[in-house]
XYZ file of C-alpha atoms in Angstrom:
159
model
C 6.258 -20.474 7.703
C 6.142 -20.406 11.728
C 7.059 -16.806 11.894
C 3.726 -16.078 9.873
C 1.395 -18.225 11.938
C -0.186 -15.215 13.566
C -1.740 -14.460 10.077
C -3.406 -17.859 9.965
C -7.177 -18.001 9.765
C -8.823 -21.189 10.894
C -12.000 -21.565 8.256
C -13.055 -25.050 8.566
C -15.057 -24.341 12.064
C -16.568 -21.172 10.461
C -20.370 -21.597 9.431
C -21.620 -20.837 5.502
C -21.654 -17.040 5.279
C -19.956 -13.906 6.054
C -17.251 -13.518 8.292
C -15.052 -10.635 9.283
C -11.760 -10.070 11.025
C -9.779 -6.884 11.523
C -6.250 -6.229 12.487
C -3.406 -3.551 12.978
C -0.319 -3.629 10.865
C 2.923 -1.806 11.846
C 6.616 -2.209 11.154
C 7.201 -5.746 13.092
C 4.924 -7.315 10.354
C 7.129 -6.058 7.577
C 10.148 -7.429 9.304
C 8.727 -10.964 8.795
C 9.321 -10.594 4.782
C 13.101 -10.521 3.232
C 12.807 -7.295 1.089
C 14.301 -3.954 0.877
C 11.881 -1.596 2.422
C 11.128 1.496 0.652
C 8.706 3.115 3.517
C 8.972 3.772 7.357
C 6.640 3.569 10.140
C 3.643 2.019 8.724
C 0.394 2.259 10.338
C -2.415 -0.162 8.903
C -5.714 -1.190 9.403
C -6.587 -4.495 7.872
C -10.118 -5.893 7.420
C -10.486 -9.601 6.259
C -13.893 -10.755 5.149
C -14.470 -14.458 4.242
C -17.436 -15.410 2.515
C -17.744 -19.379 3.056
C -19.274 -21.148 0.701
C -19.671 -25.117 0.701
C -16.980 -25.751 -1.503
C -14.841 -22.675 -1.804
C -14.384 -19.551 -0.092
C -14.300 -15.652 -1.528
C -11.673 -13.423 0.529
C -11.481 -9.971 0.617
C -8.373 -7.895 1.866
C -8.905 -4.438 2.535
C -5.920 -2.281 3.767
C -5.678 1.778 4.639
C -3.270 3.713 6.375
C -0.201 5.698 6.267
C 3.308 4.924 5.354
C 6.342 7.593 5.624
C 7.964 7.687 2.132
C 11.301 10.106 1.261
C 10.402 12.412 -1.608
C 11.906 11.829 -5.012
C 12.528 15.343 -5.239
C 13.658 17.009 -2.125
C 14.468 14.161 0.219
C 11.945 15.076 2.452
C 9.880 12.652 4.458
C 6.352 12.707 4.488
C 3.279 10.563 5.033
C 1.808 8.829 2.584
C -1.902 7.390 2.664
C -2.299 3.858 1.362
C -5.497 1.974 0.504
C -6.080 -1.079 -1.303
C -8.608 -4.086 -1.688
C -7.740 -7.707 -2.900
C -10.390 -10.290 -3.751
C -9.183 -13.674 -4.269
C -11.151 -16.946 -4.466
C -9.806 -20.059 -2.250
C -10.611 -23.453 -4.229
C -9.552 -26.894 -3.127
C -7.231 -29.296 -5.406
C -4.520 -31.542 -5.282
C -1.824 -29.380 -4.114
C -1.112 -25.642 -2.999
C -1.207 -23.357 -6.344
C -0.871 -19.323 -6.270
C 0.076 -19.126 -9.506
C -3.229 -17.518 -10.624
C -3.738 -13.878 -8.909
C -7.522 -14.317 -8.598
C -7.642 -18.089 -7.398
C -5.720 -19.667 -4.851
C -5.721 -23.346 -4.562
C -5.345 -25.030 -1.166
C -4.643 -28.690 -0.534
C -7.839 -30.748 -0.116
C -8.277 -30.901 3.809
C -6.994 -27.699 4.494
C -8.208 -25.947 7.830
C -6.968 -22.484 7.653
C -5.502 -19.948 5.273
C -2.658 -17.526 5.830
C -3.458 -14.353 4.703
C 0.083 -12.435 5.558
C 1.117 -12.698 1.722
C -2.273 -10.788 1.002
C -1.858 -8.135 3.315
C 1.705 -7.763 2.137
C 0.905 -7.511 -1.172
C -2.032 -5.196 -0.661
C -0.162 -2.660 1.167
C 2.878 -2.589 -1.420
C 0.547 -2.210 -4.231
C -1.052 1.024 -2.956
C 2.391 2.825 -2.781
C 3.154 5.027 -5.403
C 6.013 4.682 -7.904
C 6.726 8.142 -7.762
C 7.395 9.761 -3.934
C 6.463 13.458 -4.469
C 5.436 15.310 -1.435
C 2.203 16.642 -1.637
C 3.259 20.338 -1.234
C 4.800 19.937 -5.063
C 1.210 18.499 -6.340
C -0.140 21.811 -4.976
C 2.331 24.246 -6.750
C 5.201 24.789 -4.139
C 8.568 25.670 -5.613
C 11.810 25.516 -4.254
C 15.630 25.023 -5.457
C 14.384 21.613 -6.571
C 11.918 22.327 -8.680
C 13.849 24.955 -10.331
C 16.628 22.612 -11.122
C 13.946 20.049 -12.251
C 12.662 22.585 -14.822
C 16.299 23.412 -15.753
C 17.657 20.142 -16.385
C 14.848 17.709 -16.790
C 12.980 16.569 -19.990
C 10.067 18.765 -21.237
C 6.759 16.945 -22.172
C 7.339 16.990 -25.861
C 11.176 15.643 -25.393
C 9.731 12.570 -22.965
C 7.378 11.239 -25.449
């Protein structure tokens, strides 16, 4: 896709061995994807490491930063730290195949790899399913926690 072209890494001209690439990702990156975004104001640092071998590549995508989430309990916004790492082997074959999450197959003769999907997945997988403001984890109580105690399931009922 043309709109994701900025995230192509040309590997054909790289020498065998380790190569690192760094970039910063913010809101405009996520607007390139068609999805309902549950977070705001992402500020993510990305480090991509490629280890080039004679017949395959090892690809490591590390993401670390913060996003703003809405607390499931109070509706209050808070910053959530996010950190993740995805490792993928890149091999070459007849046609493109990303059906295996650990191995990506690029068509023979490919010269570059687009890392946008890996960055996107790395960030999304690092966001917790429950969005709870850190103050509640520290024992903070308010009208929301009292309502949860009153109407929520106890541990015994939920099992």
